[in-house]
Tab-separated table of C-alpha atoms in Angstrom:
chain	number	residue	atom	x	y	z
S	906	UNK	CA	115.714	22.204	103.484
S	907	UNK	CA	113.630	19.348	104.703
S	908	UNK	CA	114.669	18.298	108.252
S	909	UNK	CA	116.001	14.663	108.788
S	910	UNK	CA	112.903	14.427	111.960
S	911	UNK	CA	110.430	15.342	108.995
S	912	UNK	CA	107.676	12.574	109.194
S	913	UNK	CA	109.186	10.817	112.125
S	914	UNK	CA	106.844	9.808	115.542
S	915	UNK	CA	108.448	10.471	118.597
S	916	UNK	CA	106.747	10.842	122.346
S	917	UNK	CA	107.205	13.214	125.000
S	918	UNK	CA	107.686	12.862	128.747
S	919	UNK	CA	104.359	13.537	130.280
S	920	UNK	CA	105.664	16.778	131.871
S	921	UNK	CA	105.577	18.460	128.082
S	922	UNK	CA	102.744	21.180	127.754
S	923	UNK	CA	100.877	19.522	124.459
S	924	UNK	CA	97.954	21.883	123.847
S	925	UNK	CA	94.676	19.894	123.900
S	926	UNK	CA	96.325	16.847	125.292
S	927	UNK	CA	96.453	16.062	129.127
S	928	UNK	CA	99.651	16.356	130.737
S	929	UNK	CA	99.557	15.214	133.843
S	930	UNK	CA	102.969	14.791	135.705
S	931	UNK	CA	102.540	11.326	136.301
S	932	UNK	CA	100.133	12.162	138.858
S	933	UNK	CA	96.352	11.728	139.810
S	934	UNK	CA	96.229	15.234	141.107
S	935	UNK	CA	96.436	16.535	137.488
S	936	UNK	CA	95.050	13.792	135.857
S	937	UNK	CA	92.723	16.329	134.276
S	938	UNK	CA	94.857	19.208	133.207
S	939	UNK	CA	94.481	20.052	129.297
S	940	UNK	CA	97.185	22.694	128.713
S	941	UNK	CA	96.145	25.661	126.292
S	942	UNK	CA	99.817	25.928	124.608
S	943	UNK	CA	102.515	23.742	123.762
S	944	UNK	CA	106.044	23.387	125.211
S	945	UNK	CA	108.613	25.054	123.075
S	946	UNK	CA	110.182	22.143	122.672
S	947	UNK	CA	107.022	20.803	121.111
S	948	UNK	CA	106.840	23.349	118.545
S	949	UNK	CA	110.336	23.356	118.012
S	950	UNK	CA	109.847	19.657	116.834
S	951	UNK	CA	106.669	20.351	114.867
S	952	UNK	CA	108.557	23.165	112.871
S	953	UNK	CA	110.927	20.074	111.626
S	954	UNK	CA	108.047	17.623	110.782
S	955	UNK	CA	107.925	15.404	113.789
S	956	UNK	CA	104.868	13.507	114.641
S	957	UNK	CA	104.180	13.775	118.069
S	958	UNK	CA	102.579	9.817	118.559
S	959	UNK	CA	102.352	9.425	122.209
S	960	UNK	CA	102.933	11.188	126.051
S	961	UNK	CA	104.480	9.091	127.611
S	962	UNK	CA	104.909	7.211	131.776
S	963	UNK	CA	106.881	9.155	134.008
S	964	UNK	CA	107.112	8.736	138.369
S	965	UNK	CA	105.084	11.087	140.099
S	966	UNK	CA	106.637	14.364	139.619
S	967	UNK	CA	109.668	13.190	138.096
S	968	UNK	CA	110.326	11.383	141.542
S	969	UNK	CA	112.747	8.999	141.147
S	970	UNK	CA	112.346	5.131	139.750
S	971	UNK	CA	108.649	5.362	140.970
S	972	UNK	CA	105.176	3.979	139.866
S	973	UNK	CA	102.698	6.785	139.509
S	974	UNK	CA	99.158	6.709	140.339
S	975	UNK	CA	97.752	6.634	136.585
S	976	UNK	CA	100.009	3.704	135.080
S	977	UNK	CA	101.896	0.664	136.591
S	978	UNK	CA	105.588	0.143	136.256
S	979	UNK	CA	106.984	0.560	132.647
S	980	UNK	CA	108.628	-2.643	131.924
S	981	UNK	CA	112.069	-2.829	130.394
S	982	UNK	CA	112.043	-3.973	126.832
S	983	UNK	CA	115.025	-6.295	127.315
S	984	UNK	CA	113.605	-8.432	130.459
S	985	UNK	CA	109.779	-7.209	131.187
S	986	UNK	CA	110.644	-8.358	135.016
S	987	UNK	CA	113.408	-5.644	135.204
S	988	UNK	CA	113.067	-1.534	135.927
S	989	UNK	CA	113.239	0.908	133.524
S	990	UNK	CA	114.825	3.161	136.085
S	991	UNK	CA	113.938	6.801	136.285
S	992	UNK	CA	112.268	9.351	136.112
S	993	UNK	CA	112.060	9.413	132.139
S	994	UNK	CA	110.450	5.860	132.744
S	995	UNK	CA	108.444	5.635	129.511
S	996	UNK	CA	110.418	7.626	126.833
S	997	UNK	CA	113.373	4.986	127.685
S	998	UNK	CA	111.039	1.834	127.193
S	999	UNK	CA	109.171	3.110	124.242
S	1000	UNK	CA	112.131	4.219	122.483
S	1001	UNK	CA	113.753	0.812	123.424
S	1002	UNK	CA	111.377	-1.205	122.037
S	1003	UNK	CA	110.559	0.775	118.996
S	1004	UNK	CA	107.184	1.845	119.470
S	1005	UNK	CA	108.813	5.230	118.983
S	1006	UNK	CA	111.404	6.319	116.606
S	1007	UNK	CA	112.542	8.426	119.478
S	1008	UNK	CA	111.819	10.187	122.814
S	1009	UNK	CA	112.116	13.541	125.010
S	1010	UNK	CA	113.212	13.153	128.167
S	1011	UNK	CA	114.241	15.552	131.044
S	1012	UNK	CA	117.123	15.203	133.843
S	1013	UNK	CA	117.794	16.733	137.199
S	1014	UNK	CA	119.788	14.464	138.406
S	1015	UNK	CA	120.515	11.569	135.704
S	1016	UNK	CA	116.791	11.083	134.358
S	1017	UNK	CA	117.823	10.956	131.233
S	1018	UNK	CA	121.275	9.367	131.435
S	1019	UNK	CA	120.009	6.421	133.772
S	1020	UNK	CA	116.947	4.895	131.482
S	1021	UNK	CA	118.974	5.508	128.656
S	1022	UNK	CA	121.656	2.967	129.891
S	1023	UNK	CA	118.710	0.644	131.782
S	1024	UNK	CA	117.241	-0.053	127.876
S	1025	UNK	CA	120.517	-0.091	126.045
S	1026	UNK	CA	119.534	3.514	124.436
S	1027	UNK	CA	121.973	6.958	123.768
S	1028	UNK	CA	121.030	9.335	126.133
S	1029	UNK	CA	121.517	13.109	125.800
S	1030	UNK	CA	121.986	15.319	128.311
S	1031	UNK	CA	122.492	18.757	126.978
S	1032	UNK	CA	124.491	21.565	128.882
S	1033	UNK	CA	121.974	23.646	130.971
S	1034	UNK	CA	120.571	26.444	129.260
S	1035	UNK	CA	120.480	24.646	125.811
S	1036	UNK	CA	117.271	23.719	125.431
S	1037	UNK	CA	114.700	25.851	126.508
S	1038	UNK	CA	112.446	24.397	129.386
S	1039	UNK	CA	109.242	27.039	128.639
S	1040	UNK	CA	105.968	24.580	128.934
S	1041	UNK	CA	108.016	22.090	131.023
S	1042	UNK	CA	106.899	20.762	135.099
S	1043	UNK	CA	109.733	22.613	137.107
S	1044	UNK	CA	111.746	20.105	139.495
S	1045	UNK	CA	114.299	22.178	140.550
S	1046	UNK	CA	114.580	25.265	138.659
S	1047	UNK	CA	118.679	25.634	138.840
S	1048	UNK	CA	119.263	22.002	137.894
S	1049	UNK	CA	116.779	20.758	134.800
S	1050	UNK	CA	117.751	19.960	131.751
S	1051	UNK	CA	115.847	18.605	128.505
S	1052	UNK	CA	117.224	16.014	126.023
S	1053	UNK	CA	116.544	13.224	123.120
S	1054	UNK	CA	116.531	9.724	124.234
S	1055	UNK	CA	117.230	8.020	120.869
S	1056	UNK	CA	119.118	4.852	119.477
S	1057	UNK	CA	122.116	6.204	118.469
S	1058	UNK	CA	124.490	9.380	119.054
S	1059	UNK	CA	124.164	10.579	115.754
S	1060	UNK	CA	119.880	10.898	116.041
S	1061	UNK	CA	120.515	12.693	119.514
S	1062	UNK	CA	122.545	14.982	117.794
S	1063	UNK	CA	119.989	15.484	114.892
S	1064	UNK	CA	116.850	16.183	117.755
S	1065	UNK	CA	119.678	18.113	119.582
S	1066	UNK	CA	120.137	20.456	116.666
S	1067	UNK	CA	116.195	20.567	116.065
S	1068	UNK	CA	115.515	21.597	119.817
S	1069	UNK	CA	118.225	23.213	120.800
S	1070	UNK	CA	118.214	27.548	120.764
S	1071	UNK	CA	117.380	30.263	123.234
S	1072	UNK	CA	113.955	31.568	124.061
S	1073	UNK	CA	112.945	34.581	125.658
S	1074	UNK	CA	110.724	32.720	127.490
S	1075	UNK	CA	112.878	30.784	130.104
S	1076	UNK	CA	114.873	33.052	131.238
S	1077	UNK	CA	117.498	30.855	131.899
S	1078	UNK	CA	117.543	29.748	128.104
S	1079	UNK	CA	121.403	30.123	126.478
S	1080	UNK	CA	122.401	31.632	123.562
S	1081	UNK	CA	125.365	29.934	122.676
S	1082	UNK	CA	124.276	28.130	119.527
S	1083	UNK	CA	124.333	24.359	118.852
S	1084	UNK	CA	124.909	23.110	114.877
S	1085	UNK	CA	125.454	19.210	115.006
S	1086	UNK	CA	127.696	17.732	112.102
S	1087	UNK	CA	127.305	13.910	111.752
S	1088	UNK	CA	131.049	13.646	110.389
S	1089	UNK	CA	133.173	13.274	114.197
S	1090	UNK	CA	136.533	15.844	114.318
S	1091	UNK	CA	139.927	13.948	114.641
S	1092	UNK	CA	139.556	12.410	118.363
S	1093	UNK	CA	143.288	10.914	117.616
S	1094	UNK	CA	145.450	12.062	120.766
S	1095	UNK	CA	142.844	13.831	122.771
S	1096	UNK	CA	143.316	12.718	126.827
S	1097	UNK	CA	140.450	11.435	128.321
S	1098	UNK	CA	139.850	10.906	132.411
S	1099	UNK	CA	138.636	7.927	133.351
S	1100	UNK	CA	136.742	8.060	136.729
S	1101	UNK	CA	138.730	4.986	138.054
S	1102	UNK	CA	136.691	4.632	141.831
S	1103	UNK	CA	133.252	4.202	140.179
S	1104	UNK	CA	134.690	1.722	137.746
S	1105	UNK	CA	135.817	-0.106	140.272
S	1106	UNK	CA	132.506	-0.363	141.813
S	1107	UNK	CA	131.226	-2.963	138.953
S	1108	UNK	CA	131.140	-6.929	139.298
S	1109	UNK	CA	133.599	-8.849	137.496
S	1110	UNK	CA	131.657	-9.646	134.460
S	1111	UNK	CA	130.444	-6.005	134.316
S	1112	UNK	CA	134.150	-4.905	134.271
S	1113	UNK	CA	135.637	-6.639	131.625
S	1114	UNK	CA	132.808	-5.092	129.327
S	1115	UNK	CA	134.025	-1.570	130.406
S	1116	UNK	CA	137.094	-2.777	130.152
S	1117	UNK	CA	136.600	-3.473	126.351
S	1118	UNK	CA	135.036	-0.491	125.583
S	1119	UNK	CA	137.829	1.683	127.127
S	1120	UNK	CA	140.058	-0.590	125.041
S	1121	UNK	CA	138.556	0.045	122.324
S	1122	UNK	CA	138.701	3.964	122.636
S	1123	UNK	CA	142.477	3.566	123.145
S	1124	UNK	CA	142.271	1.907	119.740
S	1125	UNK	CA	140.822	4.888	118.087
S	1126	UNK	CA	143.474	6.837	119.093
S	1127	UNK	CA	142.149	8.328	122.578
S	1128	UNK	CA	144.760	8.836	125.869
S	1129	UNK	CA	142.994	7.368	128.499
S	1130	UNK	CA	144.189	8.553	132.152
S	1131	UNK	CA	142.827	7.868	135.612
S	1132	UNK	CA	141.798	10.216	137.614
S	1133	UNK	CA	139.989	11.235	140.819
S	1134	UNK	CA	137.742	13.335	141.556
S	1135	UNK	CA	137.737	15.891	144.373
S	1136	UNK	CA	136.572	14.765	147.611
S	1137	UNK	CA	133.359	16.977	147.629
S	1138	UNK	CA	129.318	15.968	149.459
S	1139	UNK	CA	128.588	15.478	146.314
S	1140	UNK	CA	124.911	13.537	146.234
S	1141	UNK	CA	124.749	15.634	149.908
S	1142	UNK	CA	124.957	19.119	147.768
S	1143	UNK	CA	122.870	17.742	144.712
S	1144	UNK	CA	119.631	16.373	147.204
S	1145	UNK	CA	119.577	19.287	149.326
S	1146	UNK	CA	119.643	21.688	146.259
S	1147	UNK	CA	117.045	19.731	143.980
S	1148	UNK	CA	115.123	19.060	146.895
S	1149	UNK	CA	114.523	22.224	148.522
S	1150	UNK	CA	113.460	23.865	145.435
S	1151	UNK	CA	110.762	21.131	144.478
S	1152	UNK	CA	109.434	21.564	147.825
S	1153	UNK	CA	109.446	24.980	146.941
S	1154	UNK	CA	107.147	24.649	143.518
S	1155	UNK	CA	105.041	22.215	144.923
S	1156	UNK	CA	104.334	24.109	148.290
S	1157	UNK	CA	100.697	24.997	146.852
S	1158	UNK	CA	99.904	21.489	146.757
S	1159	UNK	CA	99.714	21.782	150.847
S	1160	UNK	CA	98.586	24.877	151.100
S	1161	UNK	CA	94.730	23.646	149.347
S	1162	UNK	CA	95.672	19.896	150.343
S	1163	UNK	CA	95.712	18.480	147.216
S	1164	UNK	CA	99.221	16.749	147.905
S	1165	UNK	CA	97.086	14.189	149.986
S	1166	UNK	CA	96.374	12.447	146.791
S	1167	UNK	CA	100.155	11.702	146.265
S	1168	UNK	CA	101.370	8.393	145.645
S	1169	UNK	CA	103.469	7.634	149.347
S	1170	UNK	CA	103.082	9.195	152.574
S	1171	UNK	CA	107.011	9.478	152.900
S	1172	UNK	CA	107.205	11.808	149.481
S	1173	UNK	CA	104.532	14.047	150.835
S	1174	UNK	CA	106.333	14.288	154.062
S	1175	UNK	CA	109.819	15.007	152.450
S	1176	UNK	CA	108.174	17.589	149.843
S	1177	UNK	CA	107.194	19.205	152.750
S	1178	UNK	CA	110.430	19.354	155.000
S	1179	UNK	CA	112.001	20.142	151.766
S	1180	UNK	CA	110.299	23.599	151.527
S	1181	UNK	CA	110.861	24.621	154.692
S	1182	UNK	CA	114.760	23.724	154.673
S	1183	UNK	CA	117.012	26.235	156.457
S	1184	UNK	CA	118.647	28.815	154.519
S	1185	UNK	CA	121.946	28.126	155.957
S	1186	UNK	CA	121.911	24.891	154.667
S	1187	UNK	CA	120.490	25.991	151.607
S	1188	UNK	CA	123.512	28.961	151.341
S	1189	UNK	CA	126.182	26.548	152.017
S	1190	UNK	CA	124.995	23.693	149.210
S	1191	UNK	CA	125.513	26.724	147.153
S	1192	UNK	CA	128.418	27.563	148.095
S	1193	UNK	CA	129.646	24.245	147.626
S	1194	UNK	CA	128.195	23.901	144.271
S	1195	UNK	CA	130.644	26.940	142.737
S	1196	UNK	CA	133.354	25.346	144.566
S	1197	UNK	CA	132.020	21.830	142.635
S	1198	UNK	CA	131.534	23.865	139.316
S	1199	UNK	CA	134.735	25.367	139.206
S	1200	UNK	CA	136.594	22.112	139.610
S	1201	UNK	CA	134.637	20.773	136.953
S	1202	UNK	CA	135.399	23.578	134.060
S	1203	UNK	CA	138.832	23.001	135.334
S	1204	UNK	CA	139.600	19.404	135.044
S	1205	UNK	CA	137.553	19.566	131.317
S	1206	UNK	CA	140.526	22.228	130.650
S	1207	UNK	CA	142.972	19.727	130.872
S	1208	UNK	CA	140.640	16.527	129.421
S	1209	UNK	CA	138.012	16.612	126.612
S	1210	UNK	CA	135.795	14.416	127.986
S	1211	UNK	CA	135.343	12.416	131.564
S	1212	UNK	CA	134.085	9.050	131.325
S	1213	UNK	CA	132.608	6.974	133.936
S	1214	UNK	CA	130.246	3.755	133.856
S	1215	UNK	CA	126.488	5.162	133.603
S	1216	UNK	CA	125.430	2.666	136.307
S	1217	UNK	CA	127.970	-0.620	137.788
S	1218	UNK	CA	125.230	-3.130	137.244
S	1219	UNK	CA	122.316	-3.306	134.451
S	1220	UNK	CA	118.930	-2.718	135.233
S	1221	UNK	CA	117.081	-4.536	138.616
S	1222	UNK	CA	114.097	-6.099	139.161
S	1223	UNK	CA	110.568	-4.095	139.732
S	1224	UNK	CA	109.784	-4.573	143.059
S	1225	UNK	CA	106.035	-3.717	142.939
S	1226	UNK	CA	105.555	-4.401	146.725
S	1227	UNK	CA	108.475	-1.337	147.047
S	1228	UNK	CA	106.652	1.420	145.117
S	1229	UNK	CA	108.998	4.478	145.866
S	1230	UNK	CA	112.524	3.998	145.742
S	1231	UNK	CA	114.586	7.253	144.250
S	1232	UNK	CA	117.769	5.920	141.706
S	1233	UNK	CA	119.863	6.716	144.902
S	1234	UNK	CA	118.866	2.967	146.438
S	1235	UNK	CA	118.892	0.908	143.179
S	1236	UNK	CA	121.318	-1.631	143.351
S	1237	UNK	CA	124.365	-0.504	142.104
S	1238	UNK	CA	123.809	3.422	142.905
S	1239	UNK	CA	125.276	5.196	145.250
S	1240	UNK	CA	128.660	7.380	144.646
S	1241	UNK	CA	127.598	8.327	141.386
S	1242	UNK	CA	129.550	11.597	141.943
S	1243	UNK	CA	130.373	11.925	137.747
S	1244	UNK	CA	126.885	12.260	137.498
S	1245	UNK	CA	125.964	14.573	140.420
S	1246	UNK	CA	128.920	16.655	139.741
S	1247	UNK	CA	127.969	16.861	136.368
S	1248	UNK	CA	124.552	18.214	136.957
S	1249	UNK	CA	125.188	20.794	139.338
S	1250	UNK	CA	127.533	22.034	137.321
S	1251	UNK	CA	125.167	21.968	134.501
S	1252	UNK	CA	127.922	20.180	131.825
S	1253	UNK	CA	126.554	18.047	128.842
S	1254	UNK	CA	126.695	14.025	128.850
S	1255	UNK	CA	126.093	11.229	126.770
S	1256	UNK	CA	125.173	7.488	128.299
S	1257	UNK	CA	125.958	5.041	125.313
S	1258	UNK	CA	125.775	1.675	125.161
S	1259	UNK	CA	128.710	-0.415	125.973
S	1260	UNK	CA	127.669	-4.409	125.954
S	1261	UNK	CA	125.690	-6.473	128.691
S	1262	UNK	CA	125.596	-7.610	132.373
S	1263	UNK	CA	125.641	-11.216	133.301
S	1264	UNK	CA	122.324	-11.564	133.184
S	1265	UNK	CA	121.765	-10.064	129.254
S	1266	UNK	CA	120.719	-6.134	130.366
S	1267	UNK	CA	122.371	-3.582	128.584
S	1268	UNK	CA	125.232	-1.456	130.180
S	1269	UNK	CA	126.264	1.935	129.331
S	1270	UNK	CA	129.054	4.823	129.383
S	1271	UNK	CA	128.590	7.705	130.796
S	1272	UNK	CA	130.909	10.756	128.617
S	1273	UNK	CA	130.693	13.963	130.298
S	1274	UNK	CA	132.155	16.809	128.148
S	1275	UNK	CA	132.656	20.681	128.600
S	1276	UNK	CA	129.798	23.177	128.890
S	1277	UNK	CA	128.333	23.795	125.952
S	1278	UNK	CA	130.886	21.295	124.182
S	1279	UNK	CA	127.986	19.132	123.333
S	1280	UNK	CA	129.312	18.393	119.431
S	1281	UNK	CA	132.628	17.166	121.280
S	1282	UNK	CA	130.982	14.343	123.319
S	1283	UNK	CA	129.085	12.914	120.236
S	1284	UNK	CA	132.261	12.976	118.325
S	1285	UNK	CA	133.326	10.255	121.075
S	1286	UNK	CA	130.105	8.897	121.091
């Protein structure tokens, strides 16, 4: 049976091994690395006819909403003055503006979820362990996930159910298997939480648009009921884990002094306290994580999806003068803990878009849903 991807261009994050192609990490240092092999994820896409048109931008090292030394700022489709947030900078841009019937991106900590909602796209975040990572740049080995960037939840559930599967060769690939029907199950009566705090962090204008689209949830049949999470360190847990263990893979880059060609002084100098963290301080983030994790699988026991606001304001402007701010100090970040929570505990989301700031950029919801449970979000969706 001929896949519905058959024929179809689509571009990659530039952290995707494409054999014969550079991939470069977004960074000078590798500007001339040809891989030998493909990413499985590559082949995987290949195998269902997809015509791989284009690597795309991507911060340094997936570092945040950054510039990188080979290309300037991606600009955002819907205002070229405005950020395309990050790190999955260009697979959110080109998919936006169609130069791309769709994209790969990868998250750590919302890389996916945050362009997505910046260019008015449906983001996919896929449980941890669904999609192998074999071929892919390690950030942070415990916390990165790969997922479609596409312009609707039904094609991120058709790239889903092209890419998805285990593979011997990332060991931390699951074998729970994914099978993604476009026809939604009954969502009539199912409770929902709704992450009240971080709703209540959006302006006015931004509110009443969340406001609708909660409305019009209820309308289909959903029980919507506040709730709040528990009081956990959770961005505190999330930077010291990610952190320390991309110090960690890029500790080589010292060692021969290559990391002198990186972008900022200041990321050099954190890579580097990062890989020499404590292991006390590394023991108790993880101690803190199962503690985070188990709250999680719990409160998705009792709802069948959370839902928060992807970010409280659209997308900012590019400051080019400010090269190296992290999603963290965009406006509007901060307390984000649906989506930190989320990721460490390694649960599948959707952002999807949900109408426009005041000043005409898209806005987006963010649906978190139970591990592995990703066919339950894009019901929703």
């Amino acid at each position: 049976v001929q896949s519905p991807l058959h024929g179809i261009p689509y571009g990659v994050k530039d952290l995707f091994d494409t054999k014969g192609i550079p991939t470069t990490w977004g960074s000078i240092i590798f500007a001339d690395r040809v891989p030998d092999r493909d990413a499985t994820v590559i082949e995987k896409l290949h195998s269902a006819g997809g015509i791989l048109s284009a690597k795309l931008a991507m911060s340094e090292f997936a570092g945040g909403s950054t510039r990188s030394h080979l290309l300037d700022y991606p600009h955002n489709p819907w205002k070229l003055d405005r950020t395309t947030e990050g790190s999955s900078t260009g697979s959110a841009a080109a998919t936006s503006a169609a130069m791309t019937g769709y994209a790969i991106g990868t998250e750590t900590g919302g890389s996916i979820i945050y362009p997505s909602a910046a260019c008015g796209l449906s983001g996919l975040r896929p449980t941890y362990g669904r999609v192998s990572r074999f071929g892919c740049m390690p950030l942070s080995w415990s916390l990165d996930k790969v997922g479609p960037m596409a312009r609707s939840a039904v094609d991120c559930g058709l790239i889903l159910d092209a890419i998805a599967g285990h593979d011997p060769r990332d060991r931390n690939s699951g074998k729970t298997p994914f099978r993604f029907s476009r026809e939604p199950s009954d969502i009539r009566g199912q409770k929902v939480a709704i992450i009240h705090e971080e709703f209540g962090r959006a302006p006015a204008h931004n509110g009443r648009q969340f406001e609708a689209a909660l409305g019009l949830l209820q309308e289909l049949g959903l029980v919507l009921e506040d709730v709040s999470l528990p009081a956990r360190p959770y961005r505190e847990v999330y930077k010291t884990i990610d952190y320390s263990e991309a110090g960690t893979f890029f500790k080589p880059l010292y060692d021969d002094k290559r990391i002198e060609k990186m972008y900022t002084a200041s990321r050099r100098a954190n890579f580097l306290a990062d890989s020499i963290l404590p292991a006390s301080d590394s023991l108790k983030a993880q101690r803190i994580r199962t503690m985070i994790t188990e709250e999680a699988d719990e409160l998705l026991t009792r709802y069948r999806i959370l839902i928060a606001p992807t970010q409280p304001k659209g997308a900012g402007l590019i400051e080019p003068k400010n090269p190296g701010p992290n999603p963290e100090s965009q406006p509007g970040m901060g307390k984000d803990h649906t989506m930190r929570m989320a990721n460490l505990a390694g649960l599948p989301g959707i952002s999807i878009p949900c109408g426009f700031d005041a000043d005409g950029m898209p806005l987006g919801l963010h649906l978190v849903g139970a591990a592995w449970d990703e066919q339950g979000i894009l019901d929703v969706a």
